[in-house]
Amino acid sequence: MAETSATTGTGEPASRPRKSSWKYIGPGIVVAATGVGAGDLVATLIAGSKFGYTLMWAAVIGCVVKISLAEAAGRWHLATGRTLFDGWRSLGPWTTVYFAIYVVIWGFIYGATAMSSSALPIVALFSDGPGLKFWAIVTGLIGLAFVWFNRYAVFEKVMTVLIGIMFVVVVYVAARVVPDVGASFAGLLPVLPDGSLLYTLGLIGGVGGTITMAAYGYWVNAKGWSNSSWMKVMRLDNRVAYITTGVFVVAMLIVGAELLHASQVALTSGDRGLVDLGAVLEDRFGAGTAKLFLVGFFATSFSSLIGVWHGVSLMFADFVERFRAPAAAPVDPAAPADPAVSEAQAGPAVTERQQRSLPFRAYLLWLTFPPMTLLWLDEPFGLVIAYGVLGAFFMPFLALTLIWLLNSPRTPSEWRNGWVSNGMLALAGLLFVVLCVQQVRELPW
């Protein structure tokens, strides 16, 4: 069916399709900046240091898988006029129970992780200044104030600046180490060296693969894209996001392969590994390059912090709004979206209303203040287990529920999955199930 005949979730004709254009790019930049955290870059560096360029192909496949996953989330929002949580709710109460538990525990631990990650490069840059806890609290409070008082348009501009810094720094460092172009292309051939399976799965599923992929549809609506006429624009925007993410992965693999693999330098796991890399860069290229890298490290970590503060708080506000909505009669999956509901969920005006809502601000506070206690205390054993299990299950949950939603009458027929989308989402679901099992096995039971 021609795209011009597409309808919105209200059953009303959509406006003429917008031509895909670079001038519209925005939510994709936000999701790329949020999804790539310091821990992801360290994992990629370690893969490069252990296996050189051999796993380059896995980074490319991971980029394609996540393009498909985020496209599906954005397509659901635009094709139906419903938010992703509204779709989850239509699948049964189990989704509400899972998300409610997940978002509370995940937010508590992630808040401390994000603040610590943002503080690490500041401490490394200003070693004579205050310590990690001080800077962690400062970055958390700055993130809180920024998201509390600014709207999506300002948020997007700042995220664009941060990802620009990340991009320039990471690509510059990769260029400084002088990549082996021949080995890079050879790494595009699928090969699994001994002991590389888990690193391969991590490269495909880890970088840029977080709850922020589910937030993408909310940022699409915040941008003002509220029906299927924006589908081509969303798809271009999404491709830009994950091609950018792919460049980060490839660049960090190059750094790991060239700077660490040959010299057998080992990095600390987790975010502190980037501080180690800063020291290696200083020895090899001087203090200027090391400091520039630490600035890029800060941009990577702080963009993830404010991205989660904004995007996941939006999801929580929508969760509370949908949870409070009357559900006296079961939802007919074949019925079009209620016009009042669709109108109440799309567009920048509604995003602004949700940003001013009590649930949005309550979750912002939850992400900021309770996690500060973890800066002084070791994470409680039981909480670590719950966080690990729930977090491991989220990406399979997202992939498999999107397959369910986008193959059902809940989605207008012209925007349901084709065989390519189903294949990519099934691959993503299978991959994330394997990663989920492995992550749960590695927890400190």
Protein backbone atom coordinates (compact mmCIF):
# COMPACT_ATOMS: atom_id res chain seq x y z
CA MET A 1 0.00 0.00 0.00
CA ALA A 2 1.29 3.44 -0.81
CA GLU A 3 2.50 5.41 2.15
CA THR A 4 0.21 8.31 1.23
CA SER A 5 -2.76 6.18 2.28
CA ALA A 6 -1.38 5.56 5.73
CA THR A 7 -3.58 6.34 8.68
CA THR A 8 -2.81 7.37 12.21
CA GLY A 9 -3.89 5.35 15.20
CA THR A 10 -7.12 7.40 15.28
CA GLY A 11 -8.16 6.10 11.87
CA GLU A 12 -7.84 9.56 10.38
CA PRO A 13 -5.71 10.06 7.25
CA ALA A 14 -2.13 10.96 8.03
CA SER A 15 -0.66 14.08 6.49
CA ARG A 16 1.55 13.71 3.43
CA PRO A 17 4.73 11.75 4.13
CA ARG A 18 7.69 13.96 4.99
CA LYS A 19 10.79 13.46 2.89
CA SER A 20 13.68 12.10 4.87
CA SER A 21 16.04 14.99 5.48
CA TRP A 22 19.11 15.65 7.62
CA LYS A 23 17.49 18.80 8.97
CA TYR A 24 15.07 16.68 11.02
CA ILE A 25 17.73 14.54 12.71
CA GLY A 26 17.49 14.68 16.50
CA PRO A 27 16.06 11.79 18.54
CA GLY A 28 18.59 9.42 16.97
CA ILE A 29 21.45 11.61 18.17
CA VAL A 30 19.93 11.55 21.65
CA VAL A 31 19.58 7.76 21.73
CA ALA A 32 23.13 7.28 20.42
CA ALA A 33 24.59 9.65 23.02
CA THR A 34 22.61 8.00 25.82
CA GLY A 35 23.10 4.39 24.81
CA VAL A 36 26.91 4.43 24.60
CA GLY A 37 28.28 4.58 28.12
CA ALA A 38 31.80 4.38 29.49
CA GLY A 39 31.40 0.71 30.46
CA ASP A 40 30.43 -0.14 26.87
CA LEU A 41 33.57 1.51 25.54
CA VAL A 42 35.75 -0.38 28.04
CA ALA A 43 34.18 -3.71 27.01
CA THR A 44 34.94 -2.88 23.37
CA LEU A 45 38.51 -1.87 24.22
CA ILE A 46 39.08 -5.15 26.06
CA ALA A 47 37.71 -7.12 23.08
CA GLY A 48 40.14 -5.26 20.81
CA SER A 49 43.04 -5.79 23.22
CA LYS A 50 42.41 -9.54 23.39
CA PHE A 51 41.51 -10.34 19.78
CA GLY A 52 42.78 -7.42 17.71
CA TYR A 53 40.63 -6.70 14.65
CA THR A 54 39.17 -10.20 14.50
CA LEU A 55 35.76 -9.25 15.92
CA MET A 56 35.15 -6.20 13.70
CA TRP A 57 32.35 -8.11 11.97
CA ALA A 58 30.49 -8.48 15.29
CA ALA A 59 30.43 -4.69 15.74
CA VAL A 60 28.85 -4.30 12.29
CA ILE A 61 26.19 -6.96 12.97
CA GLY A 62 25.43 -5.35 16.33
CA CYS A 63 24.86 -2.02 14.60
CA VAL A 64 22.38 -3.61 12.14
CA VAL A 65 20.53 -5.51 14.89
CA LYS A 66 20.03 -2.38 16.97
CA ILE A 67 18.92 -0.31 13.95
CA SER A 68 16.14 -2.89 13.51
CA LEU A 69 15.20 -2.89 17.19
CA ALA A 70 15.01 0.90 17.57
CA GLU A 71 13.20 1.22 14.22
CA ALA A 72 10.55 -1.17 15.51
CA ALA A 73 10.05 0.90 18.68
CA GLY A 74 9.76 4.13 16.67
CA ARG A 75 7.43 2.51 14.10
CA TRP A 76 5.09 1.36 16.86
CA HIS A 77 4.75 4.93 18.20
CA LEU A 78 4.19 6.50 14.77
CA ALA A 79 1.95 3.82 13.26
CA THR A 80 -0.43 3.41 16.18
CA GLY A 81 -0.44 6.73 18.03
CA ARG A 82 0.15 4.70 21.19
CA THR A 83 3.22 4.72 23.38
CA LEU A 84 5.30 1.61 23.91
CA PHE A 85 4.08 1.11 27.45
CA ASP A 86 0.50 1.37 26.20
CA GLY A 87 1.36 -1.49 23.84
CA TRP A 88 2.97 -3.51 26.61
CA ARG A 89 -0.09 -3.03 28.78
CA SER A 90 -2.29 -4.50 26.04
CA LEU A 91 -0.29 -7.75 26.28
CA GLY A 92 -1.41 -8.38 29.84
CA PRO A 93 -0.75 -7.31 33.45
CA TRP A 94 2.53 -9.26 33.61
CA THR A 95 4.24 -6.50 31.61
CA THR A 96 3.14 -3.89 34.15
CA VAL A 97 4.44 -5.97 37.06
CA TYR A 98 7.79 -6.58 35.36
CA PHE A 99 8.32 -2.96 34.32
CA ALA A 100 7.29 -1.59 37.73
CA ILE A 101 9.83 -3.75 39.59
CA TYR A 102 12.52 -3.24 36.95
CA VAL A 103 12.33 0.53 36.70
CA VAL A 104 12.52 1.03 40.47
CA ILE A 105 15.49 -1.27 41.15
CA TRP A 106 17.31 -0.40 37.91
CA GLY A 107 16.97 3.33 38.54
CA PHE A 108 18.34 3.05 42.08
CA ILE A 109 21.56 1.29 41.06
CA TYR A 110 22.00 2.99 37.68
CA GLY A 111 21.83 6.42 39.33
CA ALA A 112 24.93 5.67 41.41
CA THR A 113 26.72 4.09 38.44
CA ALA A 114 26.06 7.07 36.16
CA MET A 115 27.16 9.62 38.73
CA SER A 116 30.38 7.72 39.51
CA SER A 117 31.14 7.27 35.81
CA SER A 118 30.72 11.00 35.16
CA ALA A 119 32.93 11.87 38.14
CA LEU A 120 35.86 9.58 37.22
CA PRO A 121 37.26 11.68 34.34
CA ILE A 122 36.86 14.89 36.38
CA VAL A 123 38.89 13.38 39.24
CA ALA A 124 41.53 12.25 36.73
CA LEU A 125 41.69 15.73 35.17
CA PHE A 126 41.81 17.54 38.53
CA SER A 127 43.65 15.07 40.74
CA ASP A 128 44.42 17.71 43.39
CA GLY A 129 40.75 18.67 43.78
CA PRO A 130 37.83 17.06 45.62
CA GLY A 131 37.36 13.29 45.48
CA LEU A 132 35.06 10.97 43.54
CA LYS A 133 32.06 11.19 45.87
CA PHE A 134 32.01 15.00 45.70
CA TRP A 135 32.10 15.10 41.90
CA ALA A 136 29.59 12.25 41.62
CA ILE A 137 27.08 14.22 43.69
CA VAL A 138 27.79 17.41 41.72
CA THR A 139 27.22 15.71 38.34
CA GLY A 140 24.01 14.11 39.63
CA LEU A 141 22.67 17.45 40.85
CA ILE A 142 23.63 19.20 37.58
CA GLY A 143 21.85 16.46 35.62
CA LEU A 144 18.78 16.82 37.85
CA ALA A 145 18.64 20.61 37.46
CA PHE A 146 19.24 20.47 33.71
CA VAL A 147 16.43 17.99 33.01
CA TRP A 148 14.09 19.57 35.58
CA PHE A 149 14.24 23.09 34.10
CA ASN A 150 14.77 22.47 30.38
CA ARG A 151 12.53 21.14 27.65
CA TYR A 152 13.23 18.63 24.92
CA ALA A 153 14.54 21.14 22.34
CA VAL A 154 17.31 22.37 24.68
CA PHE A 155 18.02 18.83 25.86
CA GLU A 156 18.49 17.67 22.24
CA LYS A 157 20.89 20.53 21.44
CA VAL A 158 23.07 19.76 24.47
CA MET A 159 23.10 16.04 23.64
CA THR A 160 24.16 16.91 20.08
CA VAL A 161 27.12 18.91 21.44
CA LEU A 162 28.12 16.06 23.77
CA ILE A 163 27.97 13.41 21.05
CA GLY A 164 29.96 15.74 18.79
CA ILE A 165 32.70 15.88 21.44
CA MET A 166 32.56 12.09 21.85
CA PHE A 167 32.76 11.53 18.11
CA VAL A 168 35.69 13.89 17.51
CA VAL A 169 37.71 12.56 20.46
CA VAL A 170 37.17 8.85 19.79
CA VAL A 171 37.88 9.14 16.06
CA TYR A 172 40.93 11.36 16.76
CA VAL A 173 42.40 8.82 19.20
CA ALA A 174 41.75 5.98 16.73
CA ALA A 175 43.55 7.98 14.02
CA ARG A 176 46.49 8.71 16.34
CA VAL A 177 47.16 5.02 16.93
CA VAL A 178 47.34 4.50 13.12
CA PRO A 179 44.90 1.68 12.31
CA ASP A 180 45.93 -1.26 10.17
CA VAL A 181 43.45 -0.85 7.30
CA GLY A 182 44.11 -4.29 5.85
CA ALA A 183 43.51 -6.02 9.19
CA SER A 184 40.36 -3.91 9.70
CA PHE A 185 38.82 -5.18 6.46
CA ALA A 186 39.97 -8.74 7.21
CA GLY A 187 38.10 -8.44 10.52
CA LEU A 188 34.81 -8.12 8.61
CA LEU A 189 34.99 -11.85 7.82
CA PRO A 190 33.12 -13.79 10.54
CA VAL A 191 35.70 -15.64 12.64
CA LEU A 192 35.43 -16.88 16.23
CA PRO A 193 38.86 -17.23 17.90
CA ASP A 194 39.10 -19.52 20.93
CA GLY A 195 37.56 -17.89 23.98
CA SER A 196 35.89 -15.09 22.00
CA LEU A 197 32.23 -16.17 22.05
CA LEU A 198 31.14 -14.04 25.01
CA TYR A 199 33.09 -11.01 23.73
CA THR A 200 31.41 -11.47 20.35
CA LEU A 201 27.95 -11.62 21.86
CA GLY A 202 28.77 -8.59 24.00
CA LEU A 203 29.88 -6.57 20.97
CA ILE A 204 26.72 -7.46 19.05
CA GLY A 205 24.33 -6.88 21.92
CA GLY A 206 26.05 -4.61 24.41
CA VAL A 207 27.04 -1.24 23.02
CA GLY A 208 24.03 1.06 22.74
CA GLY A 209 21.68 -1.71 23.84
CA THR A 210 19.87 -0.44 26.94
CA ILE A 211 16.48 0.74 28.12
CA THR A 212 17.17 3.90 26.09
CA MET A 213 16.23 1.93 22.98
CA ALA A 214 12.72 1.72 24.42
CA ALA A 215 12.85 5.47 25.17
CA TYR A 216 13.52 6.23 21.50
CA GLY A 217 9.82 6.28 20.62
CA TYR A 218 9.16 8.80 23.40
CA TRP A 219 11.88 11.11 22.06
CA VAL A 220 10.38 10.71 18.57
CA ASN A 221 7.06 11.99 19.92
CA ALA A 222 8.81 14.76 21.88
CA LYS A 223 10.32 15.95 18.59
CA GLY A 224 6.79 16.41 17.22
CA TRP A 225 6.70 13.26 15.08
CA SER A 226 3.30 11.85 15.95
CA ASN A 227 1.97 9.83 13.01
CA SER A 228 3.06 7.65 10.10
CA SER A 229 3.82 10.62 7.83
CA TRP A 230 7.11 10.87 9.75
CA MET A 231 8.10 7.24 9.14
CA LYS A 232 10.81 7.93 6.53
CA VAL A 233 12.27 10.69 8.69
CA MET A 234 12.35 8.41 11.73
CA ARG A 235 14.09 5.66 9.78
CA LEU A 236 16.83 8.01 8.56
CA ASP A 237 17.21 9.41 12.07
CA ASN A 238 17.51 5.91 13.53
CA ARG A 239 20.11 4.84 10.98
CA VAL A 240 22.20 7.90 11.75
CA ALA A 241 22.01 6.98 15.47
CA TYR A 242 23.33 3.47 15.12
CA ILE A 243 25.82 4.16 12.34
CA THR A 244 27.27 6.76 14.74
CA THR A 245 27.28 4.10 17.46
CA GLY A 246 28.99 1.73 15.03
CA VAL A 247 31.74 4.30 14.42
CA PHE A 248 32.34 4.50 18.19
CA VAL A 249 32.62 0.72 18.43
CA VAL A 250 34.98 0.41 15.46
CA ALA A 251 37.15 3.29 16.72
CA MET A 252 37.48 1.78 20.18
CA LEU A 253 38.25 -1.65 18.71
CA ILE A 254 41.04 0.00 16.72
CA VAL A 255 42.42 1.64 19.87
CA GLY A 256 42.24 -1.68 21.72
CA ALA A 257 43.86 -3.56 18.85
CA GLU A 258 46.65 -1.09 18.10
CA LEU A 259 47.41 0.41 21.50
CA LEU A 260 46.74 -2.49 23.84
CA HIS A 261 46.81 -5.77 21.89
CA ALA A 262 50.42 -5.57 20.69
CA SER A 263 51.80 -4.41 24.04
CA GLN A 264 49.52 -6.73 26.08
CA VAL A 265 48.33 -3.87 28.31
CA ALA A 266 45.47 -4.94 30.58
CA LEU A 267 42.69 -2.55 31.55
CA THR A 268 40.65 -2.50 34.72
CA SER A 269 37.13 -3.73 34.00
CA GLY A 270 34.31 -1.21 34.27
CA ASP A 271 34.49 2.54 33.86
CA ARG A 272 37.90 2.82 35.55
CA GLY A 273 39.39 1.12 32.51
CA LEU A 274 39.10 4.44 30.65
CA VAL A 275 41.23 6.12 33.31
CA ASP A 276 43.82 3.39 32.67
CA LEU A 277 43.61 4.14 28.95
CA GLY A 278 44.18 7.83 29.67
CA ALA A 279 47.45 6.91 31.40
CA VAL A 280 48.49 4.73 28.42
CA LEU A 281 47.70 7.58 26.01
CA GLU A 282 49.76 10.01 28.10
CA ASP A 283 52.77 7.68 27.97
CA ARG A 284 52.42 7.21 24.21
CA PHE A 285 51.21 10.60 22.92
CA GLY A 286 51.64 13.10 25.74
CA ALA A 287 49.45 14.85 28.31
CA GLY A 288 47.47 16.83 25.72
CA THR A 289 46.01 13.73 24.05
CA ALA A 290 45.33 12.14 27.44
CA LYS A 291 43.42 15.18 28.69
CA LEU A 292 41.44 15.41 25.44
CA PHE A 293 40.50 11.76 25.85
CA LEU A 294 39.31 12.37 29.42
CA VAL A 295 37.11 15.21 28.14
CA GLY A 296 35.61 12.74 25.66
CA PHE A 297 35.20 10.22 28.50
CA PHE A 298 33.25 12.83 30.48
CA ALA A 299 31.04 13.65 27.45
CA THR A 300 30.31 9.93 27.04
CA SER A 301 29.36 9.42 30.69
CA PHE A 302 27.46 12.65 31.27
CA SER A 303 25.42 12.30 28.06
CA SER A 304 24.30 8.88 29.29
CA LEU A 305 23.40 10.37 32.66
CA ILE A 306 21.18 13.19 31.39
CA GLY A 307 19.79 10.96 28.64
CA VAL A 308 18.55 8.43 31.18
CA TRP A 309 17.39 11.17 33.57
CA HIS A 310 15.20 12.50 30.72
CA GLY A 311 14.17 9.42 28.69
CA VAL A 312 13.48 6.90 31.44
CA SER A 313 11.66 9.55 33.49
CA LEU A 314 9.40 10.10 30.46
CA MET A 315 8.77 6.36 30.29
CA PHE A 316 7.97 6.28 34.01
CA ALA A 317 5.56 9.23 33.66
CA ASP A 318 3.78 7.39 30.83
CA PHE A 319 3.76 4.18 32.89
CA VAL A 320 2.01 5.96 35.77
CA GLU A 321 -0.42 7.70 33.39
CA ARG A 322 -1.38 4.41 31.72
CA PHE A 323 -1.54 2.59 35.08
CA ARG A 324 -4.00 5.16 36.41
CA ALA A 325 -6.16 5.04 33.27
CA PRO A 326 -9.44 3.17 33.74
CA ALA A 327 -9.37 -0.36 32.44
CA ALA A 328 -12.95 -1.45 33.06
CA ALA A 329 -13.26 -3.20 29.69
CA PRO A 330 -10.60 -5.26 27.99
CA VAL A 331 -8.85 -3.57 25.08
CA ASP A 332 -9.82 -4.92 21.66
CA PRO A 333 -6.51 -5.47 19.87
CA ALA A 334 -8.15 -4.92 16.47
CA ALA A 335 -9.66 -1.59 17.46
CA PRO A 336 -7.92 1.63 16.43
CA ALA A 337 -6.44 3.75 19.16
CA ASP A 338 -8.83 5.96 21.09
CA PRO A 339 -8.50 9.47 19.57
CA ALA A 340 -8.35 11.03 23.02
CA VAL A 341 -5.60 8.67 24.10
CA SER A 342 -3.61 9.12 20.90
CA GLU A 343 -3.86 12.89 21.06
CA ALA A 344 -2.86 12.80 24.71
CA GLN A 345 0.32 10.89 24.01
CA ALA A 346 1.91 12.52 20.98
CA GLY A 347 3.77 15.73 20.37
CA PRO A 348 6.01 18.19 22.16
CA ALA A 349 3.16 19.80 24.09
CA VAL A 350 2.33 16.48 25.72
CA THR A 351 5.99 15.76 26.44
CA GLU A 352 6.24 19.15 28.13
CA ARG A 353 3.15 18.33 30.19
CA GLN A 354 4.67 15.01 31.22
CA GLN A 355 7.97 16.70 32.09
CA ARG A 356 6.08 18.94 34.49
CA SER A 357 4.14 16.01 35.94
CA LEU A 358 4.65 14.65 39.45
CA PRO A 359 5.65 11.12 38.26
CA PHE A 360 8.35 12.51 35.93
CA ARG A 361 9.87 14.66 38.64
CA ALA A 362 9.48 11.97 41.30
CA TYR A 363 11.48 9.52 39.16
CA LEU A 364 14.10 12.21 38.51
CA LEU A 365 14.52 12.55 42.26
CA TRP A 366 14.61 8.76 42.61
CA LEU A 367 17.46 8.57 40.07
CA THR A 368 19.42 11.28 41.89
CA PHE A 369 19.14 11.20 45.67
CA PRO A 370 18.63 7.61 46.95
CA PRO A 371 21.52 6.30 44.76
CA MET A 372 23.89 8.72 46.48
CA THR A 373 23.81 6.38 49.50
CA LEU A 374 25.50 3.72 47.35
CA LEU A 375 28.50 6.02 46.91
CA TRP A 376 29.40 5.29 50.55
CA LEU A 377 28.05 1.76 50.88
CA ASP A 378 28.84 -1.43 49.01
CA GLU A 379 25.85 -2.37 46.91
CA PRO A 380 23.68 -4.77 48.95
CA PHE A 381 24.08 -8.36 47.76
CA GLY A 382 20.38 -9.00 47.19
CA LEU A 383 19.97 -5.73 45.29
CA VAL A 384 22.87 -6.59 43.00
CA ILE A 385 21.28 -9.96 42.19
CA ALA A 386 17.86 -8.41 41.50
CA TYR A 387 19.41 -5.66 39.37
CA GLY A 388 21.42 -8.16 37.35
CA VAL A 389 18.50 -10.49 36.70
CA LEU A 390 16.02 -7.75 35.80
CA GLY A 391 18.54 -5.92 33.64
CA ALA A 392 19.51 -9.09 31.77
CA PHE A 393 15.86 -9.79 30.96
CA PHE A 394 15.04 -6.29 29.64
CA MET A 395 16.47 -6.55 26.11
CA PRO A 396 14.86 -9.97 25.40
CA PHE A 397 11.64 -8.51 26.83
CA LEU A 398 11.86 -5.53 24.45
CA ALA A 399 12.71 -7.58 21.34
CA LEU A 400 10.07 -10.27 21.89
CA THR A 401 7.24 -7.90 22.84
CA LEU A 402 7.95 -5.78 19.74
CA ILE A 403 7.62 -8.91 17.58
CA TRP A 404 4.30 -9.61 19.31
CA LEU A 405 2.94 -6.06 18.94
CA LEU A 406 4.08 -5.47 15.36
CA ASN A 407 2.63 -8.73 14.01
CA SER A 408 -0.78 -8.26 15.63
CA PRO A 409 -3.91 -6.27 14.70
CA ARG A 410 -2.77 -3.68 17.26
CA THR A 411 -0.62 -2.28 14.42
CA PRO A 412 -2.20 -1.00 11.15
CA SER A 413 -1.59 -3.61 8.44
CA GLU A 414 0.66 -1.42 6.28
CA TRP A 415 3.10 -0.93 9.17
CA ARG A 416 3.30 -4.49 10.47
CA ASN A 417 6.54 -6.40 10.31
CA GLY A 418 7.80 -7.83 7.06
CA TRP A 419 10.05 -10.86 6.88
CA VAL A 420 13.21 -8.76 7.21
CA SER A 421 11.97 -7.00 10.37
CA ASN A 422 10.77 -10.26 11.87
CA GLY A 423 14.08 -11.93 11.08
CA MET A 424 16.14 -9.14 12.62
CA LEU A 425 13.95 -8.89 15.73
CA ALA A 426 14.00 -12.68 16.14
CA LEU A 427 17.81 -12.61 15.83
CA ALA A 428 17.95 -9.82 18.40
CA GLY A 429 15.62 -11.73 20.73
CA LEU A 430 17.67 -14.93 20.44
CA LEU A 431 20.93 -13.04 20.95
CA PHE A 432 19.65 -11.22 24.02
CA VAL A 433 18.24 -14.43 25.51
CA VAL A 434 21.72 -16.01 25.26
CA LEU A 435 23.29 -12.88 26.78
CA CYS A 436 20.61 -12.90 29.50
CA VAL A 437 21.42 -16.49 30.48
CA GLN A 438 25.15 -15.73 30.55
CA GLN A 439 24.73 -12.56 32.61
CA VAL A 440 22.54 -14.37 35.14
CA ARG A 441 25.11 -17.21 35.38
CA GLU A 442 27.90 -14.71 36.08
CA LEU A 443 26.07 -13.03 38.97
CA PRO A 444 27.65 -13.54 42.43
CA TRP A 445 25.00 -15.95 43.66
